[in-house]
Amino acid sequence: MSNTTSSIQAVIFDWAGTIVDFGSFAPTSIFVEAFKQGFDFDLSLEEARGPMGIGKWEHIQAVGRMPDIDRRWNEKFGRSMTNDDIDTIYAAFMPLQKAKVVDHAEPILNAVEVVNNLKAKGIKIGSCSGYPRQVMDVLIPVAADYGYKPDYIVATDDLPQGGRPAPFMALKNVIELGVTNVGTCVKVDDSAPGIEEGHNAGMWTVGLLLSGNEAGLTFEEYQAADEATLDAAREKAHAKLIKCAPHYLVDTIADLPDVMSDIERRICDGERP
């Protein structure tokens, strides 16, 4: 029986780096492989991480526009990256990503417990991703086997208007979940475009510092890290995410319950996001 005492109607979670795939490695490593496979072009993990959070075709385009990569691309091919080049890399990306996403489908520490506790309070669980539907169709059942079952899921290519940082995926969740007030929704994400998506949708926003793309730590590195290492990773992610002014910045989803209590208090006090 649910206890519908919360002033929060829904929480909308990102996927990689937020709920599953600590460090957001599935998409990052695949971008490196896809550039190599499509054009024998070397990309570093750091370069691949740059524009994380937007749709994958747009991500490839954004990587190609990075000054250093554009320079190297011109040196190799005598021109800047074209849409046809992006299509070629994207075509290489898709099968690689579908194969890899299963290996990174395990929920991040405490994620399932936190989500189930929200559900027990009558809070609806939405989700959206920079992954296209083809990849989500592989990821969803595996995550469900691990115990993660959101009430609604939007992939980046489900909507004709496009993905982040526009609010459409978040608002599609609002509509499908029957939420009556966007000011009672919380968007949780590890990337700047995902936080901006939450702002643009009129929601409370929570950025995750250590489980996601910006810190870039594996779960093993995170567990083994001393305080100085964690502080450095936190600082690196903070510098990037603070620019989009999230309402809250915490380490991982394990820290969400305290944030939710504070948002509930603020809503009850009449505050809006």
Coordinates of N, CA and C in Angstrom, one line a residue, residues 3-11 118 121-124 179-186 204 248 259-273:
N3 N 1.9 5.1 0.5 CA 1.6 6.2 1.5 C 1.8 7.5 0.7
T4 N 0.8 8.1 0.2 CA 0.9 9.3 -0.7 C 0.9 10.6 0.1
T5 N 2.0 10.7 0.9 CA 2.1 11.9 1.8 C 3.0 12.9 1.2
S6 N 3.7 12.5 0.1 CA 4.7 13.5 -0.4 C 4.1 14.6 -1.2
S7 N 4.7 15.8 -1.1 CA 4.3 16.9 -2.0 C 5.0 16.8 -3.3
I8 N 5.9 15.8 -3.5 CA 6.5 15.6 -4.8 C 5.7 14.6 -5.6
Q9 N 5.3 14.9 -6.8 CA 4.5 14.0 -7.6 C 5.4 13.0 -8.4
A10 N 6.5 13.4 -8.9 CA 7.4 12.6 -9.8 C 8.8 12.9 -9.7
V11 N 9.7 11.9 -9.8 CA 11.1 12.1 -10.0 C 11.5 11.5 -11.4
L118 N 10.9 5.7 -3.0 CA 10.1 6.8 -3.5 C 8.7 6.3 -4.0
K121 N 6.2 5.9 -1.4 CA 5.5 7.1 -0.9 C 4.5 7.6 -1.9
G122 N 4.3 6.9 -3.0 CA 3.3 7.3 -4.0 C 3.9 8.2 -5.1
I123 N 5.3 8.4 -5.1 CA 5.9 9.2 -6.1 C 6.1 8.4 -7.4
K124 N 5.8 9.0 -8.5 CA 5.9 8.3 -9.8 C 7.4 8.5 -10.2
V179 N 1.1 13.9 -14.2 CA 1.5 14.9 -13.2 C 0.8 16.2 -13.4
T180 N 0.3 16.8 -12.4 CA -0.5 18.0 -12.6 C 0.2 19.3 -12.4
N181 N 1.5 19.2 -11.9 CA 2.3 20.5 -11.7 C 3.7 20.2 -11.8
V182 N 4.4 20.8 -12.8 CA 5.8 20.5 -13.0 C 6.7 21.0 -11.8
G183 N 6.1 21.9 -11.1 CA 6.9 22.4 -9.9 C 6.9 21.3 -8.8
T184 N 6.2 20.2 -8.9 CA 6.3 19.1 -8.0 C 7.1 17.9 -8.5
C185 N 7.9 18.2 -9.6 CA 8.8 17.2 -10.2 C 10.2 17.5 -9.9
V186 N 11.0 16.4 -9.8 CA 12.5 16.6 -9.6 C 13.2 15.8 -10.8
W204 N 12.5 21.0 -10.2 CA 13.7 21.0 -9.3 C 14.7 20.1 -9.9
Y248 N 20.4 21.4 -6.4 CA 21.2 20.5 -5.4 C 22.3 19.8 -6.2
V259 N 17.8 15.0 0.1 CA 17.5 16.1 -0.9 C 15.9 16.1 -1.1
M260 N 15.4 15.0 -1.2 CA 13.9 14.9 -1.4 C 13.2 15.5 -0.2
S261 N 13.6 15.2 1.0 CA 13.0 15.7 2.2 C 13.1 17.3 2.2
D262 N 14.2 17.8 1.7 CA 14.3 19.3 1.7 C 13.4 19.9 0.6
I263 N 13.3 19.2 -0.5 CA 12.4 19.7 -1.6 C 11.0 19.6 -1.1
E264 N 10.6 18.6 -0.4 CA 9.2 18.4 0.1 C 8.9 19.6 1.1
R265 N 9.9 19.9 1.9 CA 9.7 21.0 2.9 C 9.6 22.3 2.1
R266 N 10.4 22.6 1.1 CA 10.3 23.8 0.4 C 9.0 24.0 -0.4
I267 N 8.5 22.8 -1.0 CA 7.2 22.9 -1.7 C 6.1 23.2 -0.7
C268 N 6.2 22.6 0.5 CA 5.1 22.8 1.5 C 5.2 24.3 2.0
D269 N 6.4 24.9 1.9 CA 6.6 26.3 2.3 C 6.1 27.3 1.2
G270 N 5.7 26.7 0.1 CA 5.2 27.5 -1.0 C 6.3 27.9 -2.1
E271 N 7.4 27.3 -1.9 CA 8.5 27.6 -2.9 C 8.3 26.9 -4.2
R272 N 8.8 27.5 -5.3 CA 8.7 26.9 -6.6 C 10.2 26.7 -7.1
P273 N 10.4 25.8 -8.0 CA 11.8 25.6 -8.5 C 12.5 26.8 -9.1

